[in-house]
PQR file with spaces between the fields and no chain letter, atoms N, CA, C, O and H, PARSE charges and radii, in Angstrom:
ATOM       1  N    MET     1     -17.326   14.396   -6.348 -0.4000 1.5000
ATOM       2  CA   MET     1     -17.110   14.606   -4.454 -0.0000 2.0000
ATOM       3  C    MET     1     -18.123   14.327   -3.770  0.5500 1.7000
ATOM       4  O    MET     1     -18.702   13.321   -3.358 -0.5500 1.4000
ATOM       5  N    GLY     2     -18.254   15.769   -3.718 -0.4000 1.5000
ATOM       6  CA   GLY     2     -19.394   15.603   -2.842 -0.0000 2.0000
ATOM       7  C    GLY     2     -20.715   15.234   -2.883  0.5500 1.7000
ATOM       8  O    GLY     2     -21.539   15.704   -2.098 -0.5500 1.4000
ATOM       9  H    GLY     2     -17.784   16.586   -4.052  0.4000 1.0000
ATOM      10  N    ILE     3     -21.069   14.184   -3.995 -0.4000 1.5000
ATOM      11  CA   ILE     3     -21.977   12.951   -3.289 -0.0000 2.0000
ATOM      12  C    ILE     3     -21.368   12.161   -3.182  0.5500 1.7000
ATOM      13  O    ILE     3     -22.120   11.303   -3.644 -0.5500 1.4000
ATOM      14  H    ILE     3     -20.399   13.802   -4.632  0.4000 1.0000
ATOM      15  N    LEU     4     -20.139   11.434   -2.811 -0.4000 1.5000
ATOM      16  CA   LEU     4     -19.788   10.435   -2.307 -0.0000 2.0000
ATOM      17  C    LEU     4     -19.258   10.686   -1.167  0.5500 1.7000
ATOM      18  O    LEU     4     -18.534    9.849   -0.628 -0.5500 1.4000
ATOM      19  H    LEU     4     -19.528   12.132   -2.435  0.4000 1.0000
ATOM      20  N    LEU     5     -19.511   11.817   -0.631 -0.4000 1.5000
ATOM      21  CA   LEU     5     -19.064   12.620    0.445 -0.0000 2.0000
ATOM      22  C    LEU     5     -20.079   11.905    0.918  0.5500 1.7000
ATOM      23  O    LEU     5     -19.873   10.726    1.207 -0.5500 1.4000
ATOM      24  H    LEU     5     -20.099   12.497   -1.069  0.4000 1.0000
ATOM      25  N    ARG     6     -21.218   12.411    1.067 -0.4000 1.5000
ATOM      26  CA   ARG     6     -22.698   12.776    1.695 -0.0000 2.0000
ATOM      27  C    ARG     6     -22.933   11.331    1.598  0.5500 1.7000
ATOM      28  O    ARG     6     -23.121   10.712    2.645 -0.5500 1.4000
ATOM      29  H    ARG     6     -21.386   13.368    0.832  0.4000 1.0000
ATOM      30  N    ASN     7     -22.957   10.264   -0.351 -0.4000 1.5000
ATOM      31  CA   ASN     7     -23.193    8.476    0.580 -0.0000 2.0000
ATOM      32  C    ASN     7     -22.650    7.809    2.016  0.5500 1.7000
ATOM      33  O    ASN     7     -23.143    7.066    2.865 -0.5500 1.4000
ATOM      34  H    ASN     7     -22.804   10.766   -1.202  0.4000 1.0000
ATOM      35  N    ALA     8     -21.222    8.555    1.804 -0.4000 1.5000
ATOM      36  CA   ALA     8     -20.260    8.142    2.593 -0.0000 2.0000
ATOM      37  C    ALA     8     -21.118    7.933    4.673  0.5500 1.7000
ATOM      38  O    ALA     8     -21.303    7.021    5.478 -0.5500 1.4000
ATOM      39  H    ALA     8     -20.821    9.158    1.114  0.4000 1.0000
ATOM      40  N    ILE     9     -21.379    9.624    4.581 -0.4000 1.5000
ATOM      41  CA   ILE     9     -21.334    9.991    6.123 -0.0000 2.0000
ATOM      42  C    ILE     9     -22.614    9.176    6.301  0.5500 1.7000
ATOM      43  O    ILE     9     -22.722    8.442    7.284 -0.5500 1.4000
ATOM      44  H    ILE     9     -21.228   10.365    3.927  0.4000 1.0000
ATOM      45  N    GLU    10     -24.177    9.335    4.841 -0.4000 1.5000
ATOM      46  CA   GLU    10     -25.420    8.873    5.384 -0.0000 2.0000
ATOM      47  C    GLU    10     -24.995    7.444    5.416  0.5500 1.7000
ATOM      48  O    GLU    10     -26.025    6.862    5.755 -0.5500 1.4000
ATOM      49  H    GLU    10     -24.089    9.931    4.043  0.4000 1.0000
ATOM      50  N    LYS    11     -24.001    6.490    5.243 -0.4000 1.5000
ATOM      51  CA   LYS    11     -24.109    5.234    5.679 -0.0000 2.0000
ATOM      52  C    LYS    11     -23.419    5.403    7.020  0.5500 1.7000
ATOM      53  O    LYS    11     -24.142    5.249    8.005 -0.5500 1.4000
ATOM      54  H    LYS    11     -23.164    6.963    4.968  0.4000 1.0000
ATOM      55  N    LYS    12     -21.880    5.754    7.264 -0.4000 1.5000
ATOM      56  CA   LYS    12     -21.875    6.103    9.038 -0.0000 2.0000
ATOM      57  C    LYS    12     -23.133    6.493    9.616  0.5500 1.7000
ATOM      58  O    LYS    12     -23.649    5.552   10.219 -0.5500 1.4000
ATOM      59  H    LYS    12     -21.293    5.879    6.464  0.4000 1.0000
ATOM      60  N    ARG    13     -23.717    7.417    9.638 -0.4000 1.5000
ATOM      61  CA   ARG    13     -24.743    8.150   10.429 -0.0000 2.0000
ATOM      62  C    ARG    13     -26.096    6.056   10.760  0.5500 1.7000
ATOM      63  O    ARG    13     -26.432    5.587   11.848 -0.5500 1.4000
ATOM      64  H    ARG    13     -23.298    8.181    9.148  0.4000 1.0000
ATOM      65  N    ASP    14     -26.402    5.511    9.406 -0.4000 1.5000
ATOM      66  CA   ASP    14     -27.391    4.533    9.624 -0.0000 2.0000
ATOM      67  C    ASP    14     -26.432    3.442   10.283  0.5500 1.7000
ATOM      68  O    ASP    14     -27.066    2.634   10.963 -0.5500 1.4000
ATOM      69  H    ASP    14     -26.129    5.891    8.523  0.4000 1.0000
ATOM      70  N    PHE    15     -25.298    3.262   10.252 -0.4000 1.5000
ATOM      71  CA   PHE    15     -24.918    2.745   11.130 -0.0000 2.0000
ATOM      72  C    PHE    15     -24.899    2.654   12.587  0.5500 1.7000
ATOM      73  O    PHE    15     -25.446    1.848   13.340 -0.5500 1.4000
ATOM      74  H    PHE    15     -24.783    3.918    9.700  0.4000 1.0000
ATOM      75  N    LEU    16     -24.213    3.572   12.798 -0.4000 1.5000
ATOM      76  CA   LEU    16     -24.495    4.165   14.001 -0.0000 2.0000
ATOM      77  C    LEU    16     -25.660    4.414   14.895  0.5500 1.7000
ATOM      78  O    LEU    16     -25.590    4.381   16.123 -0.5500 1.4000
ATOM      79  H    LEU    16     -23.768    4.226   12.187  0.4000 1.0000
ATOM      80  N    ILE    17     -26.718    4.662   14.216 -0.4000 1.5000
ATOM      81  CA   ILE    17     -27.680    4.942   14.520 -0.0000 2.0000
ATOM      82  C    ILE    17     -28.122    3.704   14.820  0.5500 1.7000
ATOM      83  O    ILE    17     -28.824    3.530   15.817 -0.5500 1.4000
ATOM      84  H    ILE    17     -26.775    4.689   13.218  0.4000 1.0000
ATOM      85  N    ASN    18     -27.756    2.640   13.963 -0.4000 1.5000
ATOM      86  CA   ASN    18     -28.571    1.239   13.724 -0.0000 2.0000
ATOM      87  C    ASN    18     -28.243    0.732   15.277  0.5500 1.7000
ATOM      88  O    ASN    18     -29.061    0.504   16.168 -0.5500 1.4000
ATOM      89  H    ASN    18     -27.186    2.780   13.153  0.4000 1.0000
ATOM      90  N    LYS    19     -26.314    0.594   15.337 -0.4000 1.5000
ATOM      91  CA   LYS    19     -25.512    0.403   16.463 -0.0000 2.0000
ATOM      92  C    LYS    19     -26.290    1.000   17.531  0.5500 1.7000
ATOM      93  O    LYS    19     -26.479    0.009   18.235 -0.5500 1.4000
ATOM      94  H    LYS    19     -25.650    0.780   14.613  0.4000 1.0000
ATOM      95  N    LEU    20     -26.876    1.979   18.126 -0.4000 1.5000
ATOM      96  CA   LEU    20     -27.322    3.110   19.223 -0.0000 2.0000
ATOM      97  C    LEU    20     -28.749    1.816   19.412  0.5500 1.7000
ATOM      98  O    LEU    20     -29.028    1.288   20.489 -0.5500 1.4000
ATOM      99  H    LEU    20     -26.723    2.784   17.554  0.4000 1.0000
ATOM     100  N    ILE    21     -29.329    1.593   18.345 -0.4000 1.5000
ATOM     101  CA   ILE    21     -30.984    0.940   18.428 -0.0000 2.0000
ATOM     102  C    ILE    21     -30.830   -0.329   19.002  0.5500 1.7000
ATOM     103  O    ILE    21     -31.594   -0.934   19.754 -0.5500 1.4000
ATOM     104  H    ILE    21     -29.102    2.023   17.471  0.4000 1.0000
ATOM     105  N    ASN    22     -29.692   -0.664   18.527 -0.4000 1.5000
ATOM     106  CA   ASN    22     -29.322   -2.705   18.996 -0.0000 2.0000
ATOM     107  C    ASN    22     -29.007   -2.126   20.440  0.5500 1.7000
ATOM     108  O    ASN    22     -29.619   -2.695   21.344 -0.5500 1.4000
ATOM     109  H    ASN    22     -29.071   -0.173   17.917  0.4000 1.0000
ATOM     110  N    GLU    23     -28.083   -0.999   20.849 -0.4000 1.5000
ATOM     111  CA   GLU    23     -27.787   -1.652   23.052 -0.0000 2.0000
ATOM     112  C    GLU    23     -29.357   -0.542   23.227  0.5500 1.7000
ATOM     113  O    GLU    23     -29.182    0.443   23.944 -0.5500 1.4000
ATOM     114  H    GLU    23     -27.586   -0.537   20.114  0.4000 1.0000
ATOM     115  N    GLY    24     -30.592   -0.686   22.689 -0.4000 1.5000
ATOM     116  CA   GLY    24     -31.832    0.645   23.823 -0.0000 2.0000
ATOM     117  C    GLY    24     -32.065    2.027   23.974  0.5500 1.7000
ATOM     118  O    GLY    24     -32.719    2.756   24.720 -0.5500 1.4000
ATOM     119  H    GLY    24     -30.734   -1.486   22.106  0.4000 1.0000
ATOM     120  N    VAL    25     -30.830    2.208   22.406 -0.4000 1.5000
ATOM     121  CA   VAL    25     -30.927    3.522   22.416 -0.0000 2.0000
ATOM     122  C    VAL    25     -31.106    4.106   21.531  0.5500 1.7000
ATOM     123  O    VAL    25     -30.365    4.147   20.549 -0.5500 1.4000
ATOM     124  H    VAL    25     -30.298    1.617   21.800  0.4000 1.0000
ATOM     125  N    TYR    26     -32.764    5.050   21.772 -0.4000 1.5000
ATOM     126  CA   TYR    26     -34.340    5.802   21.066 -0.0000 2.0000
ATOM     127  C    TYR    26     -34.340    6.646   20.804  0.5500 1.7000
ATOM     128  O    TYR    26     -35.022    6.935   19.821 -0.5500 1.4000
ATOM     129  H    TYR    26     -33.366    5.016   22.569  0.4000 1.0000
ATOM     130  N    LYS    27     -33.264    8.094   21.764 -0.4000 1.5000
ATOM     131  CA   LYS    27     -33.328    9.286   21.452 -0.0000 2.0000
ATOM     132  C    LYS    27     -32.531    9.681   22.705  0.5500 1.7000
ATOM     133  O    LYS    27     -32.650    9.267   23.858 -0.5500 1.4000
ATOM     134  H    LYS    27     -32.710    7.860   22.563  0.4000 1.0000
ATOM     135  N    LYS    28     -31.406   10.889   22.012 -0.4000 1.5000
ATOM     136  CA   LYS    28     -30.489   11.722   23.432 -0.0000 2.0000
ATOM     137  C    LYS    28     -31.579   12.522   23.919  0.5500 1.7000
ATOM     138  O    LYS    28     -32.382   12.826   23.037 -0.5500 1.4000
ATOM     139  H    LYS    28     -31.309   11.225   21.075  0.4000 1.0000
ATOM     140  N    ASN    29     -31.817   12.916   24.980 -0.4000 1.5000
ATOM     141  CA   ASN    29     -32.176   13.995   25.569 -0.0000 2.0000
ATOM     142  C    ASN    29     -33.858   14.854   24.590  0.5500 1.7000
ATOM     143  O    ASN    29     -34.172   16.033   24.422 -0.5500 1.4000
ATOM     144  H    ASN    29     -31.164   12.669   25.697  0.4000 1.0000
ATOM     145  N    ASP    30     -34.519   13.558   24.182 -0.4000 1.5000
ATOM     146  CA   ASP    30     -36.024   13.505   23.511 -0.0000 2.0000
ATOM     147  C    ASP    30     -35.935   13.868   22.387  0.5500 1.7000
ATOM     148  O    ASP    30     -36.892   14.379   21.804 -0.5500 1.4000
ATOM     149  H    ASP    30     -34.264   12.601   24.319  0.4000 1.0000
ATOM     150  N    ILE    31     -34.665   13.669   21.785 -0.4000 1.5000
ATOM     151  CA   ILE    31     -34.577   13.752   20.741 -0.0000 2.0000
ATOM     152  C    ILE    31     -34.040   12.746   19.925  0.5500 1.7000
ATOM     153  O    ILE    31     -32.901   12.383   20.218 -0.5500 1.4000
ATOM     154  H    ILE    31     -33.888   13.254   22.259  0.4000 1.0000
ATOM     155  N    HIS    32     -34.637   12.165   18.890 -0.4000 1.5000
ATOM     156  CA   HIS    32     -34.697   11.062   17.534 -0.0000 2.0000
ATOM     157  C    HIS    32     -33.009   10.744   17.349  0.5500 1.7000
ATOM     158  O    HIS    32     -32.246   11.581   16.867 -0.5500 1.4000
ATOM     159  H    HIS    32     -35.562   12.460   18.652  0.4000 1.0000
ATOM     160  N    LEU    33     -32.629    9.569   17.757 -0.4000 1.5000
ATOM     161  CA   LEU    33     -31.636    9.096   16.414 -0.0000 2.0000
ATOM     162  C    LEU    33     -31.075    9.644   15.470  0.5500 1.7000
ATOM     163  O    LEU    33     -29.896    9.939   15.279 -0.5500 1.4000
ATOM     164  H    LEU    33     -33.249    8.889   18.149  0.4000 1.0000
ATOM     165  N    PHE    34     -32.305    9.818   14.667 -0.4000 1.5000
ATOM     166  CA   PHE    34     -31.892   10.599   13.231 -0.0000 2.0000
ATOM     167  C    PHE    34     -32.051   11.534   12.813  0.5500 1.7000
ATOM     168  O    PHE    34     -32.262   11.758   11.621 -0.5500 1.4000
ATOM     169  H    PHE    34     -33.264    9.579   14.822  0.4000 1.0000
ATOM     170  N    GLU    35     -31.955   12.806   14.229 -0.4000 1.5000
ATOM     171  CA   GLU    35     -32.576   13.993   14.245 -0.0000 2.0000
ATOM     172  C    GLU    35     -31.290   14.796   14.662  0.5500 1.7000
ATOM     173  O    GLU    35     -31.233   16.014   14.826 -0.5500 1.4000
ATOM     174  H    GLU    35     -31.784   12.625   15.198  0.4000 1.0000
ATOM     175  N    LEU    36     -30.002   13.646   14.839 -0.4000 1.5000
ATOM     176  CA   LEU    36     -28.720   14.251   15.723 -0.0000 2.0000
ATOM     177  C    LEU    36     -27.747   13.478   14.363  0.5500 1.7000
ATOM     178  O    LEU    36     -27.665   12.458   13.678 -0.5500 1.4000
ATOM     179  H    LEU    36     -30.049   12.656   14.706  0.4000 1.0000
ATOM     180  N    THR    37     -27.106   14.887   14.609 -0.4000 1.5000
ATOM     181  CA   THR    37     -25.417   14.616   13.898 -0.0000 2.0000
ATOM     182  C    THR    37     -24.460   13.759   13.787  0.5500 1.7000
ATOM     183  O    THR    37     -24.187   12.785   14.489 -0.5500 1.4000
ATOM     184  H    THR    37     -27.173   15.715   15.165  0.4000 1.0000
ATOM     185  N    LEU    38     -23.961   14.182   12.856 -0.4000 1.5000
ATOM     186  CA   LEU    38     -23.071   12.434   13.024 -0.0000 2.0000
ATOM     187  C    LEU    38     -22.220   12.650   14.063  0.5500 1.7000
ATOM     188  O    LEU    38     -21.921   11.688   14.771 -0.5500 1.4000
ATOM     189  H    LEU    38     -24.183   14.973   12.286  0.4000 1.0000
ATOM     190  N    THR    39     -21.643   14.044   14.356 -0.4000 1.5000
ATOM     191  CA   THR    39     -20.377   14.031   15.628 -0.0000 2.0000
ATOM     192  C    THR    39     -21.193   13.760   16.897  0.5500 1.7000
ATOM     193  O    THR    39     -20.637   13.428   17.944 -0.5500 1.4000
ATOM     194  H    THR    39     -21.887   14.825   13.781  0.4000 1.0000
ATOM     195  N    ASP    40     -22.707   13.926   16.772 -0.4000 1.5000
ATOM     196  CA   ASP    40     -23.652   13.644   17.869 -0.0000 2.0000
ATOM     197  C    ASP    40     -23.573   12.247   18.509  0.5500 1.7000
ATOM     198  O    ASP    40     -23.373   11.809   19.642 -0.5500 1.4000
ATOM     199  H    ASP    40     -23.159   14.195   15.921  0.4000 1.0000
ATOM     200  N    LEU    41     -23.896   11.572   16.879 -0.4000 1.5000
ATOM     201  CA   LEU    41     -24.236    9.727   17.068 -0.0000 2.0000
ATOM     202  C    LEU    41     -22.628    9.212   17.631  0.5500 1.7000
ATOM     203  O    LEU    41     -22.526    8.196   18.320 -0.5500 1.4000
ATOM     204  H    LEU    41     -24.058   11.928   15.959  0.4000 1.0000
ATOM     205  N    GLU    42     -21.307   10.116   17.213 -0.4000 1.5000
ATOM     206  CA   GLU    42     -20.171    9.234   17.163 -0.0000 2.0000
ATOM     207  C    GLU    42     -20.376    9.355   18.735  0.5500 1.7000
ATOM     208  O    GLU    42     -20.235    8.345   19.425 -0.5500 1.4000
ATOM     209  H    GLU    42     -21.389   10.941   16.654  0.4000 1.0000
ATOM     210  N    LYS    43     -20.696   10.534   19.293 -0.4000 1.5000
ATOM     211  CA   LYS    43     -20.162   10.446   20.994 -0.0000 2.0000
ATOM     212  C    LYS    43     -20.565    9.694   21.747  0.5500 1.7000
ATOM     213  O    LYS    43     -19.983    9.083   22.643 -0.5500 1.4000
ATOM     214  H    LYS    43     -20.811   11.355   18.733  0.4000 1.0000
ATOM     215  N    GLU    44     -22.348    9.686   21.196 -0.4000 1.5000
ATOM     216  CA   GLU    44     -23.095    8.965   22.170 -0.0000 2.0000
ATOM     217  C    GLU    44     -22.880    7.193   21.662  0.5500 1.7000
ATOM     218  O    GLU    44     -23.442    6.439   22.457 -0.5500 1.4000
ATOM     219  H    GLU    44     -22.821   10.182   20.468  0.4000 1.0000
ATOM     220  N    TYR    45     -22.232    6.535   20.594 -0.4000 1.5000
ATOM     221  CA   TYR    45     -21.831    5.040   20.661 -0.0000 2.0000
ATOM     222  C    TYR    45     -20.889    5.178   22.222  0.5500 1.7000
ATOM     223  O    TYR    45     -20.977    4.641   23.326 -0.5500 1.4000
ATOM     224  H    TYR    45     -21.776    7.147   19.948  0.4000 1.0000
ATOM     225  N    ILE    46     -20.070    6.107   21.656 -0.4000 1.5000
ATOM     226  CA   ILE    46     -17.979    5.976   22.257 -0.0000 2.0000
ATOM     227  C    ILE    46     -19.053    6.175   23.603  0.5500 1.7000
ATOM     228  O    ILE    46     -18.935    5.224   24.375 -0.5500 1.4000
ATOM     229  H    ILE    46     -19.999    6.544   20.760  0.4000 1.0000
ATOM     230  N    LYS    47     -19.928    7.052   23.993 -0.4000 1.5000
ATOM     231  CA   LYS    47     -20.271    6.381   25.348 -0.0000 2.0000
ATOM     232  C    LYS    47     -20.825    5.342   26.056  0.5500 1.7000
ATOM     233  O    LYS    47     -20.699    5.017   27.237 -0.5500 1.4000
ATOM     234  H    LYS    47     -20.024    7.825   23.366  0.4000 1.0000
ATOM     235  N    ILE    48     -21.618    4.751   24.919 -0.4000 1.5000
ATOM     236  CA   ILE    48     -21.848    2.958   24.947 -0.0000 2.0000
ATOM     237  C    ILE    48     -20.872    2.592   25.055  0.5500 1.7000
ATOM     238  O    ILE    48     -20.467    2.306   26.181 -0.5500 1.4000
ATOM     239  H    ILE    48     -21.720    5.015   23.960  0.4000 1.0000
ATOM     240  N    ARG    49     -19.985    2.424   23.826 -0.4000 1.5000
ATOM     241  CA   ARG    49     -19.025    1.299   24.046 -0.0000 2.0000
ATOM     242  C    ARG    49     -18.085    1.658   25.439  0.5500 1.7000
ATOM     243  O    ARG    49     -17.492    0.712   25.957 -0.5500 1.4000
ATOM     244  H    ARG    49     -20.315    2.657   22.911  0.4000 1.0000
ATOM     245  N    LYS    50     -18.003    2.487   25.808 -0.4000 1.5000
ATOM     246  CA   LYS    50     -16.946    2.615   27.079 -0.0000 2.0000
ATOM     247  C    LYS    50     -17.764    2.001   28.349  0.5500 1.7000
ATOM     248  O    LYS    50     -17.150    1.190   29.043 -0.5500 1.4000
ATOM     249  H    LYS    50     -18.484    3.256   25.388  0.4000 1.0000
ATOM     250  N    ILE    51     -19.054    2.316   28.690 -0.4000 1.5000
ATOM     251  CA   ILE    51     -20.201    1.900   29.576 -0.0000 2.0000
ATOM     252  C    ILE    51     -19.377    0.095   29.386  0.5500 1.7000
ATOM     253  O    ILE    51     -18.600   -0.358   30.227 -0.5500 1.4000
ATOM     254  H    ILE    51     -19.552    2.975   28.127  0.4000 1.0000
ATOM     255  N    GLU    52     -19.846   -0.730   27.983 -0.4000 1.5000
ATOM     256  CA   GLU    52     -19.903   -1.917   27.864 -0.0000 2.0000
ATOM     257  C    GLU    52     -18.392   -2.157   28.458  0.5500 1.7000
ATOM     258  O    GLU    52     -18.351   -2.866   29.464 -0.5500 1.4000
ATOM     259  H    GLU    52     -20.477   -0.362   27.300  0.4000 1.0000
ATOM     260  N    GLU    53     -17.270   -1.704   28.008 -0.4000 1.5000
ATOM     261  CA   GLU    53     -16.594   -2.154   28.581 -0.0000 2.0000
ATOM     262  C    GLU    53     -15.999   -2.534   29.419  0.5500 1.7000
ATOM     263  O    GLU    53     -15.167   -3.438   29.499 -0.5500 1.4000
ATOM     264  H    GLU    53     -17.303   -1.129   27.191  0.4000 1.0000
ATOM     265  N    LYS    54     -16.709   -1.321   30.649 -0.4000 1.5000
ATOM     266  CA   LYS    54     -16.460   -0.391   31.866 -0.0000 2.0000
ATOM     267  C    LYS    54     -17.677   -2.007   32.279  0.5500 1.7000
ATOM     268  O    LYS    54     -17.716   -2.035   33.509 -0.5500 1.4000
ATOM     269  H    LYS    54     -17.385   -0.586   30.584  0.4000 1.0000
ATOM     270  N    GLU    55     -18.384   -2.959   31.829 -0.4000 1.5000
ATOM     271  CA   GLU    55     -19.388   -3.782   32.463 -0.0000 2.0000
ATOM     272  C    GLU    55     -18.338   -4.829   32.671  0.5500 1.7000
ATOM     273  O    GLU    55     -18.038   -5.267   33.781 -0.5500 1.4000
ATOM     274  H    GLU    55     -18.352   -2.936   30.830  0.4000 1.0000
ATOM     275  N    SER    56     -17.618   -5.329   31.164 -0.4000 1.5000
ATOM     276  CA   SER    56     -16.792   -6.650   30.447 -0.0000 2.0000
ATOM     277  C    SER    56     -16.221   -6.815   31.848  0.5500 1.7000
ATOM     278  O    SER    56     -16.465   -7.649   32.720 -0.5500 1.4000
ATOM     279  H    SER    56     -17.862   -4.973   30.262  0.4000 1.0000
ATOM     280  N    TYR    57     -15.213   -5.553   31.803 -0.4000 1.5000
ATOM     281  CA   TYR    57     -14.079   -5.819   33.415 -0.0000 2.0000
ATOM     282  C    TYR    57     -14.221   -5.732   34.497  0.5500 1.7000
ATOM     283  O    TYR    57     -13.332   -5.746   35.348 -0.5500 1.4000
ATOM     284  H    TYR    57     -15.015   -4.875   31.095  0.4000 1.0000
ATOM     285  N    SER    58     -15.977   -5.568   34.749 -0.4000 1.5000
ATOM     286  CA   SER    58     -15.729   -6.269   35.593 -0.0000 2.0000
ATOM     287  C    SER    58     -16.742   -7.258   36.111  0.5500 1.7000
ATOM     288  O    SER    58     -17.341   -7.578   37.137 -0.5500 1.4000
ATOM     289  H    SER    58     -16.700   -5.556   34.058  0.4000 1.0000
ATOM     290  N    ASP    59     -16.630   -7.509   35.065 -0.4000 1.5000
ATOM     291  CA   ASP    59     -17.848   -9.308   34.418 -0.0000 2.0000
ATOM     292  C    ASP    59     -16.855   -9.958   35.763  0.5500 1.7000
ATOM     293  O    ASP    59     -15.759   -9.451   36.002 -0.5500 1.4000
ATOM     294  H    ASP    59     -16.143   -7.249   34.231  0.4000 1.0000
ATOM     295  N    ASP    60     -17.383  -11.100   36.561 -0.4000 1.5000
ATOM     296  CA   ASP    60     -16.273  -11.965   37.655 -0.0000 2.0000
ATOM     297  C    ASP    60     -16.747  -13.443   36.225  0.5500 1.7000
ATOM     298  O    ASP    60     -15.716  -14.111   36.146 -0.5500 1.4000
ATOM     299  H    ASP    60     -18.273  -11.511   36.366  0.4000 1.0000
ATOM     300  N    SER    61     -17.492  -13.866   35.537 -0.4000 1.5000
ATOM     301  CA   SER    61     -16.657  -14.993   34.709 -0.0000 2.0000
ATOM     302  C    SER    61     -16.054  -14.828   33.664  0.5500 1.7000
ATOM     303  O    SER    61     -16.305  -15.640   32.773 -0.5500 1.4000
ATOM     304  H    SER    61     -18.330  -13.324   35.600  0.4000 1.0000
ATOM     305  N    SER    62     -14.968  -13.647   33.355 -0.4000 1.5000
ATOM     306  CA   SER    62     -14.170  -12.970   32.455 -0.0000 2.0000
ATOM     307  C    SER    62     -12.984  -14.127   33.097  0.5500 1.7000
ATOM     308  O    SER    62     -12.781  -14.313   34.296 -0.5500 1.4000
ATOM     309  H    SER    62     -14.764  -12.988   34.078  0.4000 1.0000
ATOM     310  N    PRO    63     -12.109  -15.001   31.671 -0.5600 1.5000
ATOM     311  CA   PRO    63     -11.484  -15.899   32.112  0.2800 2.0000
ATOM     312  C    PRO    63     -10.101  -15.110   32.635  0.5500 1.7000
ATOM     313  O    PRO    63      -9.338  -15.903   33.186 -0.5500 1.4000
ATOM     314  N    CYS    64      -9.599  -13.735   32.592 -0.4000 1.5000
ATOM     315  CA   CYS    64      -8.672  -12.663   32.475 -0.0000 2.0000
ATOM     316  C    CYS    64      -8.856  -12.316   34.200  0.5500 1.7000
ATOM     317  O    CYS    64      -7.987  -11.851   34.937 -0.5500 1.4000
ATOM     318  H    CYS    64     -10.219  -13.091   32.144  0.4000 1.0000
ATOM     319  N    LEU    65     -10.470  -12.755   34.621 -0.4000 1.5000
ATOM     320  CA   LEU    65     -10.138  -12.177   36.152 -0.0000 2.0000
ATOM     321  C    LEU    65     -10.055  -13.043   37.127  0.5500 1.7000
ATOM     322  O    LEU    65      -9.754  -12.677   38.263 -0.5500 1.4000
ATOM     323  H    LEU    65     -11.176  -13.132   34.022  0.4000 1.0000
ATOM     324  N    LYS    66     -10.357  -14.551   36.766 -0.4000 1.5000
ATOM     325  CA   LYS    66     -10.784  -15.516   37.286 -0.0000 2.0000
ATOM     326  C    LYS    66      -9.065  -16.194   38.180  0.5500 1.7000
ATOM     327  O    LYS    66      -8.120  -16.556   37.479 -0.5500 1.4000
ATOM     328  H    LYS    66     -10.601  -14.849   35.843  0.4000 1.0000
ATOM     329  N    ILE    67      -9.015  -16.222   39.318 -0.4000 1.5000
ATOM     330  CA   ILE    67      -7.797  -16.956   40.097 -0.0000 2.0000
ATOM     331  C    ILE    67      -8.041  -18.119   40.181  0.5500 1.7000
ATOM     332  O    ILE    67      -8.835  -18.703   40.917 -0.5500 1.4000
ATOM     333  H    ILE    67      -9.782  -15.928   39.888  0.4000 1.0000
ATOM     334  N    HIS    68      -6.937  -18.722   38.953 -0.4000 1.5000
ATOM     335  CA   HIS    68      -6.347  -20.172   39.681 -0.0000 2.0000
ATOM     336  C    HIS    68      -5.771  -20.505   40.576  0.5500 1.7000
ATOM     337  O    HIS    68      -4.918  -19.905   41.230 -0.5500 1.4000
ATOM     338  H    HIS    68      -6.291  -18.247   38.355  0.4000 1.0000
ATOM     339  N    HIS    69      -6.179  -21.472   40.682 -0.4000 1.5000
ATOM     340  CA   HIS    69      -5.543  -22.418   41.596 -0.0000 2.0000
ATOM     341  C    HIS    69      -4.955  -23.818   41.913  0.5500 1.7000
ATOM     342  O    HIS    69      -5.719  -24.614   42.459 -0.5500 1.4000
ATOM     343  H    HIS    69      -6.871  -21.959   40.150  0.4000 1.0000
ATOM     344  N    PHE    70      -3.317  -24.327   41.553 -0.4000 1.5000
ATOM     345  CA   PHE    70      -3.024  -25.041   41.385 -0.0000 2.0000
ATOM     346  C    PHE    70      -3.085  -26.090   42.304  0.5500 1.7000
ATOM     347  O    PHE    70      -3.438  -25.520   43.337 -0.5500 1.4000
ATOM     348  H    PHE    70      -2.697  -23.680   41.109  0.4000 1.0000
ATOM     349  N    SER    71      -2.953  -27.313   42.565 -0.4000 1.5000
ATOM     350  CA   SER    71      -2.831  -28.686   43.381 -0.0000 2.0000
ATOM     351  C    SER    71      -1.396  -28.782   43.234  0.5500 1.7000
ATOM     352  O    SER    71      -0.788  -29.733   43.725 -0.5500 1.4000
ATOM     353  H    SER    71      -2.667  -27.776   41.727  0.4000 1.0000
């Protein structure tokens, strides 16, 4: 069971590291991503997602924010 858990943790770490790198995050406080714990990676990923959500809500091109005028 220990091997399965270790493999699952490593897969999740790799997934989060790849997502963060794709968003342009390579380090956190001068520490490389691969040196961070799974918990730290999850926190950083959640932080990035919240920033993206805020930006998408403030985007004027969003169809749900457009005012439609009917004649």
